[in-house]
Tab-separated table of C-alpha atoms in Angstrom:
chain	number	residue	atom	x	y	z
E	1348	MET	CA	54.471	-68.027	-50.506
E	1349	SER	CA	52.821	-64.789	-52.233
E	1350	TYR	CA	52.972	-63.111	-48.473
E	1351	LEU	CA	56.559	-63.927	-48.462
E	1352	GLY	CA	57.464	-62.094	-51.439
E	1353	ARG	CA	54.646	-59.117	-50.514
E	1354	GLY	CA	56.035	-58.976	-47.212
E	1355	ALA	CA	59.774	-58.661	-48.123
E	1356	GLU	CA	58.940	-56.250	-50.956
E	1357	ILE	CA	56.960	-53.885	-48.476
E	1358	LEU	CA	59.770	-54.198	-45.734
E	1359	VAL	CA	62.288	-52.626	-48.528
E	1360	GLY	CA	59.776	-50.026	-49.754
E	1361	LEU	CA	59.512	-48.689	-45.857
E	1362	ALA	CA	63.064	-48.885	-45.595
E	1363	PHE	CA	63.186	-47.070	-48.858
E	1364	ALA	CA	60.925	-44.209	-47.629
E	1365	TRP	CA	62.126	-44.003	-44.668
E	1366	ALA	CA	65.786	-43.151	-46.028
E	1367	GLY	CA	64.261	-40.769	-48.224
E	1368	VAL	CA	62.220	-38.857	-45.765
E	1369	VAL	CA	65.285	-38.483	-43.718
E	1370	LYS	CA	67.437	-37.185	-46.304
E	1371	LEU	CA	64.745	-34.815	-47.813
E	1372	MET	CA	64.735	-33.181	-44.350
E	1373	ASP	CA	68.438	-32.140	-44.728
E	1374	PRO	CA	69.537	-32.236	-48.400
E	1375	SER	CA	73.145	-30.394	-47.559
E	1376	ALA	CA	73.995	-32.879	-45.080
E	1377	PHE	CA	73.388	-35.709	-47.839
E	1378	LEU	CA	75.112	-33.571	-50.319
E	1379	ALA	CA	78.056	-33.489	-47.502
E	1380	ALA	CA	78.004	-37.117	-47.315
E	1381	ILE	CA	78.115	-37.954	-50.743
E	1382	LEU	CA	81.039	-35.650	-51.264
E	1383	THR	CA	82.847	-37.936	-48.576
E	1384	TYR	CA	82.925	-40.618	-51.570
E	1385	GLU	CA	85.383	-38.355	-53.468
E	1386	VAL	CA	83.751	-39.633	-56.302
E	1387	PHE	CA	81.471	-37.065	-57.761
E	1388	GLY	CA	82.151	-33.062	-58.505
E	1389	HIS	CA	80.132	-30.521	-56.479
E	1390	ALA	CA	77.554	-30.012	-59.375
E	1391	PHE	CA	76.290	-33.634	-59.682
E	1392	ALA	CA	76.211	-34.263	-55.805
E	1393	VAL	CA	74.312	-31.422	-55.489
E	1394	VAL	CA	71.541	-32.808	-58.352
E	1395	ALA	CA	71.828	-36.208	-56.452
E	1396	SER	CA	71.621	-34.900	-53.319
E	1397	LEU	CA	68.136	-33.331	-54.129
E	1398	LEU	CA	67.090	-36.138	-56.285
E	1399	VAL	CA	67.874	-39.441	-55.285
E	1400	PRO	CA	65.481	-38.736	-51.710
E	1401	TYR	CA	62.567	-37.890	-54.032
E	1402	LEU	CA	63.455	-41.192	-55.829
E	1403	GLU	CA	63.683	-43.358	-52.721
E	1404	VAL	CA	60.553	-42.014	-51.708
E	1405	CYS	CA	58.576	-42.381	-54.911
E	1406	VAL	CA	60.278	-45.910	-54.987
E	1407	GLY	CA	59.587	-46.912	-51.296
E	1408	ALA	CA	55.525	-45.518	-52.000
E	1409	GLY	CA	55.542	-47.776	-55.006
E	1410	LEU	CA	56.931	-50.748	-53.401
E	1411	VAL	CA	54.859	-50.357	-50.296
E	1412	PHE	CA	51.119	-49.822	-52.087
E	1413	GLY	CA	52.308	-51.522	-55.239
E	1414	THR	CA	51.303	-48.966	-57.641
E	1415	LEU	CA	53.887	-48.524	-60.478
E	1416	LYS	CA	55.606	-51.644	-58.719
E	1417	GLN	CA	57.655	-52.945	-61.576
E	1418	GLY	CA	59.372	-49.176	-62.104
E	1419	SER	CA	59.975	-48.876	-58.592
E	1420	ARG	CA	61.922	-52.616	-58.547
E	1421	LEU	CA	64.055	-51.471	-61.367
E	1422	ILE	CA	64.959	-47.792	-59.746
E	1423	ALA	CA	65.455	-49.834	-56.301
E	1424	ILE	CA	67.517	-52.469	-58.010
E	1425	ALA	CA	69.610	-49.468	-59.835
E	1426	LEU	CA	69.947	-47.753	-56.710
E	1427	LEU	CA	71.025	-50.472	-54.615
E	1428	ILE	CA	73.732	-51.596	-56.892
E	1429	ALA	CA	74.916	-48.088	-57.568
E	1430	PHE	CA	74.935	-47.690	-53.430
E	1431	VAL	CA	77.383	-51.108	-53.461
E	1432	VAL	CA	79.579	-50.062	-55.737
E	1433	LEU	CA	79.948	-46.777	-54.024
E	1434	LEU	CA	80.752	-48.524	-50.828
E	1435	VAL	CA	83.218	-50.681	-51.814
E	1436	GLN	CA	85.355	-48.459	-54.127
E	1437	ALA	CA	85.516	-46.277	-50.822
E	1438	ALA	CA	86.585	-49.402	-48.692
E	1439	ILE	CA	89.080	-50.293	-51.119
E	1440	ARG	CA	90.554	-46.575	-51.411
E	1441	GLY	CA	90.559	-46.531	-47.499
E	1442	LEU	CA	88.616	-43.462	-47.329
E	1443	ASP	CA	86.534	-42.372	-44.169
E	1444	ALA	CA	83.250	-41.985	-46.121
E	1445	ASP	CA	79.943	-41.080	-44.338
E	1446	CYS	CA	77.298	-43.732	-45.376
E	1447	GLY	CA	74.818	-41.125	-45.469
E	1448	CYS	CA	72.294	-43.863	-46.015
E	1449	PHE	CA	69.697	-42.975	-43.360
E	1450	GLY	CA	70.725	-39.708	-42.590
E	1451	GLY	CA	72.798	-38.570	-39.887
E	1452	SER	CA	76.781	-39.337	-39.931
E	1453	GLU	CA	77.749	-42.716	-40.000
E	1454	MET	CA	81.010	-42.470	-40.647
E	1455	ALA	CA	83.282	-45.531	-41.982
E	1456	SER	CA	85.714	-45.293	-39.333
E	1457	GLU	CA	83.161	-45.853	-36.558
E	1458	SER	CA	80.536	-47.976	-38.293
E	1459	GLY	CA	82.772	-49.756	-41.010
E	1460	TYR	CA	81.324	-50.555	-44.314
E	1461	ALA	CA	80.603	-54.519	-43.613
E	1462	TRP	CA	76.917	-53.538	-42.415
E	1463	PRO	CA	75.846	-50.954	-45.081
E	1464	ILE	CA	76.781	-53.035	-47.891
E	1465	ALA	CA	75.243	-56.310	-46.384
E	1466	ARG	CA	72.320	-54.190	-45.410
E	1467	ASP	CA	71.869	-53.237	-49.400
E	1468	VAL	CA	72.471	-56.728	-50.140
E	1469	LEU	CA	69.715	-57.940	-47.856
E	1470	MET	CA	67.545	-55.409	-49.563
E	1471	LEU	CA	68.659	-56.921	-53.303
E	1472	ALA	CA	67.654	-60.196	-52.050
E	1473	GLY	CA	64.224	-59.161	-50.471
E	1474	LEU	CA	63.546	-57.446	-54.117
E	1475	ALA	CA	64.838	-60.848	-55.749
E	1476	ILE	CA	62.355	-62.700	-53.357
E	1477	GLY	CA	59.132	-60.651	-54.436
E	1478	ILE	CA	59.758	-61.099	-58.045
E	1479	VAL	CA	60.527	-64.602	-57.825
E	1480	VAL	CA	57.512	-65.376	-55.909
E	1481	GLU	CA	55.237	-63.150	-58.195
E	1482	ARG	CA	56.835	-65.172	-61.491
E	1483	VAL	CA	56.173	-68.604	-59.517
E	1484	SER	CA	52.693	-67.369	-58.325
E	1485	ARG	CA	52.090	-66.122	-62.088
E	1486	ASP	CA	52.865	-69.413	-63.735
E	1487	LYS	CA	50.969	-71.432	-61.560
E	1488	SER	CA	47.411	-69.558	-62.274
E	1489	VAL	CA	48.518	-69.826	-65.986
E	1490	ARG	CA	48.722	-73.958	-65.657
U	428	MET	CA	59.070	-51.897	-71.819
U	429	ARG	CA	56.417	-51.403	-68.751
U	430	PRO	CA	59.272	-51.269	-66.039
U	431	VAL	CA	60.997	-48.774	-68.275
U	432	LYS	CA	58.073	-46.628	-68.778
U	433	GLU	CA	57.326	-46.490	-65.176
U	434	ALA	CA	60.728	-46.015	-64.147
U	435	ALA	CA	60.770	-42.962	-66.312
U	436	LEU	CA	57.264	-41.675	-64.552
U	437	LEU	CA	59.018	-41.997	-60.964
U	438	LEU	CA	62.149	-40.308	-62.342
U	439	ALA	CA	59.831	-37.395	-63.583
U	440	ILE	CA	57.825	-36.991	-60.093
U	441	ALA	CA	61.287	-37.151	-58.099
U	442	PHE	CA	62.984	-34.909	-60.615
U	443	THR	CA	59.839	-32.066	-60.382
U	444	CYS	CA	59.954	-32.252	-56.654
U	445	SER	CA	63.552	-32.032	-56.299
U	446	VAL	CA	63.252	-28.869	-58.487
U	447	ALA	CA	60.871	-27.347	-56.125
U	448	ALA	CA	62.878	-28.498	-53.505
U	449	PHE	CA	66.000	-26.243	-54.935
U	450	PHE	CA	64.056	-23.093	-54.883
U	451	VAL	CA	62.093	-23.611	-51.511
U	452	HIS	CA	63.752	-25.778	-49.270
U	453	PRO	CA	65.497	-23.858	-46.567
U	454	LYS	CA	68.425	-26.478	-46.182
U	455	ALA	CA	68.949	-26.975	-50.309
U	456	PRO	CA	72.145	-27.005	-51.235
U	457	SER	CA	73.872	-24.432	-53.693
U	458	PHE	CA	75.505	-25.116	-57.130
U	459	ARG	CA	78.458	-22.878	-55.912
U	460	ALA	CA	80.273	-24.844	-53.526
U	461	SER	CA	81.349	-21.514	-51.736
U	462	GLY	CA	82.655	-18.332	-52.303
U	463	LEU	CA	86.130	-19.962	-51.703
U	464	ASP	CA	86.796	-21.657	-54.882
U	465	ARG	CA	89.245	-20.524	-57.550
U	466	ASP	CA	90.974	-21.688	-60.488
U	467	LEU	CA	94.676	-22.476	-61.016
U	468	SER	CA	94.928	-19.235	-63.135
U	469	ALA	CA	93.309	-16.728	-60.867
U	470	ILE	CA	95.361	-18.512	-57.838
U	471	LEU	CA	98.921	-18.274	-59.910
U	472	ALA	CA	97.948	-14.183	-60.391
U	473	LEU	CA	98.206	-13.387	-56.611
U	474	PRO	CA	100.755	-11.800	-55.628
U	475	GLU	CA	101.930	-13.758	-52.509
U	476	VAL	CA	100.318	-17.139	-51.796
U	477	PHE	CA	100.658	-19.964	-48.871
U	478	TRP	CA	100.085	-23.164	-49.854
U	479	VAL	CA	98.478	-26.036	-47.612
U	480	ASP	CA	98.134	-29.326	-48.646
U	481	ALA	CA	95.011	-30.902	-47.304
U	482	ARG	CA	95.595	-34.516	-48.619
U	483	SER	CA	96.616	-37.727	-46.177
U	484	ASP	CA	99.739	-38.232	-44.933
U	485	ASP	CA	100.535	-40.618	-47.148
U	486	ASP	CA	99.997	-38.557	-50.264
U	487	TYR	CA	101.703	-35.784	-49.317
U	488	GLU	CA	104.909	-37.879	-48.530
U	489	LYS	CA	104.847	-39.370	-51.937
U	490	ALA	CA	104.631	-35.646	-53.549
U	491	HIS	CA	103.544	-32.085	-53.025
U	492	PHE	CA	103.641	-28.928	-54.409
U	493	GLU	CA	106.677	-27.025	-53.713
U	494	GLY	CA	106.447	-24.949	-50.211
U	495	ALA	CA	103.323	-26.506	-49.419
U	496	ILE	CA	102.683	-27.070	-45.731
U	497	LEU	CA	100.357	-30.618	-44.640
U	498	LEU	CA	97.409	-29.651	-42.738
U	499	ASN	CA	94.710	-32.337	-42.800
U	500	GLU	CA	91.743	-33.084	-40.093
U	501	ASP	CA	93.122	-36.395	-39.419
U	502	ARG	CA	96.321	-34.506	-37.337
U	503	TRP	CA	94.544	-31.164	-36.647
U	504	GLU	CA	96.555	-30.656	-33.469
U	505	GLU	CA	99.869	-31.674	-34.291
U	506	LEU	CA	100.104	-29.978	-37.788
U	507	ILE	CA	98.481	-26.702	-36.771
U	508	VAL	CA	101.821	-26.179	-34.983
U	509	GLY	CA	103.974	-26.017	-37.948
U	510	PHE	CA	101.162	-24.673	-40.004
U	511	LEU	CA	101.456	-21.477	-37.679
U	512	ASP	CA	105.246	-21.372	-37.523
U	513	ALA	CA	105.134	-21.077	-41.562
U	514	TRP	CA	102.056	-19.301	-41.887
U	515	SER	CA	102.608	-15.608	-43.173
U	516	PRO	CA	99.442	-12.949	-42.656
U	517	ASP	CA	100.421	-11.225	-46.017
U	518	ALA	CA	100.012	-14.155	-48.270
U	519	THR	CA	97.192	-15.734	-49.358
U	520	THR	CA	96.481	-18.879	-47.609
U	521	VAL	CA	95.608	-21.596	-50.873
U	522	ILE	CA	94.354	-24.828	-49.737
U	523	TYR	CA	94.173	-28.041	-52.297
U	524	CYS	CA	92.968	-31.532	-51.881
U	525	SER	CA	93.222	-34.614	-54.215
U	526	SER	CA	90.758	-33.470	-56.810
U	527	ALA	CA	87.337	-31.366	-57.390
U	528	ALA	CA	85.172	-34.006	-55.716
U	529	CYS	CA	87.513	-34.090	-52.421
U	530	PRO	CA	85.813	-32.170	-49.755
U	531	ARG	CA	88.729	-31.673	-47.256
U	532	SER	CA	90.306	-28.240	-48.722
U	533	HIS	CA	86.990	-26.930	-47.927
U	534	GLU	CA	86.734	-28.345	-44.115
U	535	VAL	CA	89.964	-27.097	-43.364
U	536	ALA	CA	89.090	-23.664	-44.876
U	537	ALA	CA	86.121	-23.528	-42.635
U	538	ARG	CA	88.554	-24.687	-39.490
U	539	LEU	CA	91.051	-21.915	-40.462
U	540	LYS	CA	88.427	-19.111	-40.909
U	541	SER	CA	86.379	-20.413	-37.971
U	542	GLU	CA	89.246	-21.591	-35.155
U	543	LEU	CA	92.225	-19.113	-35.973
U	544	GLU	CA	89.973	-16.117	-37.806
U	545	ILE	CA	92.335	-16.188	-41.106
U	546	GLU	CA	89.872	-14.622	-43.540
U	547	ASN	CA	92.288	-14.499	-46.581
U	548	VAL	CA	91.870	-18.311	-47.270
U	549	LEU	CA	91.066	-19.809	-50.744
U	550	VAL	CA	90.369	-23.270	-52.146
U	551	LEU	CA	92.100	-24.413	-55.530
U	552	GLU	CA	89.319	-25.455	-57.904
U	553	GLY	CA	90.231	-29.223	-59.100
U	554	GLY	CA	93.058	-29.788	-56.397
U	555	TRP	CA	96.034	-31.774	-56.968
U	556	GLU	CA	94.908	-32.739	-60.406
U	557	ALA	CA	94.775	-29.272	-61.362
U	558	LEU	CA	98.381	-28.780	-60.396
U	559	VAL	CA	99.229	-31.989	-62.472
U	560	GLU	CA	97.110	-31.115	-65.480
U	561	ALA	CA	98.969	-27.516	-65.089
U	562	GLY	CA	102.638	-29.726	-65.150
U	563	LEU	CA	103.417	-27.971	-62.122
U	564	VAL	CA	103.665	-30.996	-59.630
U	565	GLU	CA	104.468	-34.680	-61.130
U	566	GLU	CA	102.113	-37.527	-60.453
U	567	ALA	CA	103.569	-39.609	-57.800
U	568	ASP	CA	104.255	-43.070	-58.536
U	569	GLU	CA	101.967	-45.981	-56.331
């Protein structure tokens, strides 16, 4: 059972780390993607384009290696919720936003919003499995 | 409290790395959007302005700045004809889109510069929202 939770967290961690590494190789491309959501001003978007990739790498490493795991979970959940909110608002407004999720150009007009949103929800589910399994295992060991 | 403390530590690590990247990364973005941005007062001080609306067709139909020509990337090939018919080389071409967060005006400006070699191009800081705030246009009803 504990393997399931740990495995789910490692998969989510690898996805985060990969997304971060790809973005931090070209922050300007990520900035362009952020601006297509038409939510943030340029200055905030610049900060996000530099901070989010490193945060994703740190969180990914935390989830994979199990160091600072609770903090990594907290930030991962916050980031995933923020990503879903951004994608949903772009879909509602009919914007042709560039997901920017894993680098490269992933325009909504080509790939739609359903898969990026579903991917984020799946990652949230993976984190939830990790937390629940850990709680259950801890409760059993206490008894 | 442990998750919050750990998250704060991770944030601090990521922040430190991002500050370093800002100074040393060859592809680090700049806080200055481009050399093209000007606020409304600077634009209004220009002797002659040729206004370009880079928003969507629907937004333009609802309302636009008086005299502004529609030019967006959605229908670039069609709209560029009307733009060239109306464009005046003596006037400064000023492009606006919906807000400060809208990238379309910069994309249109970049294409006008690269494809038509029009150098006298500026972008209105704040876009349509700045025009509404200044009372120069009225917000269109949804």
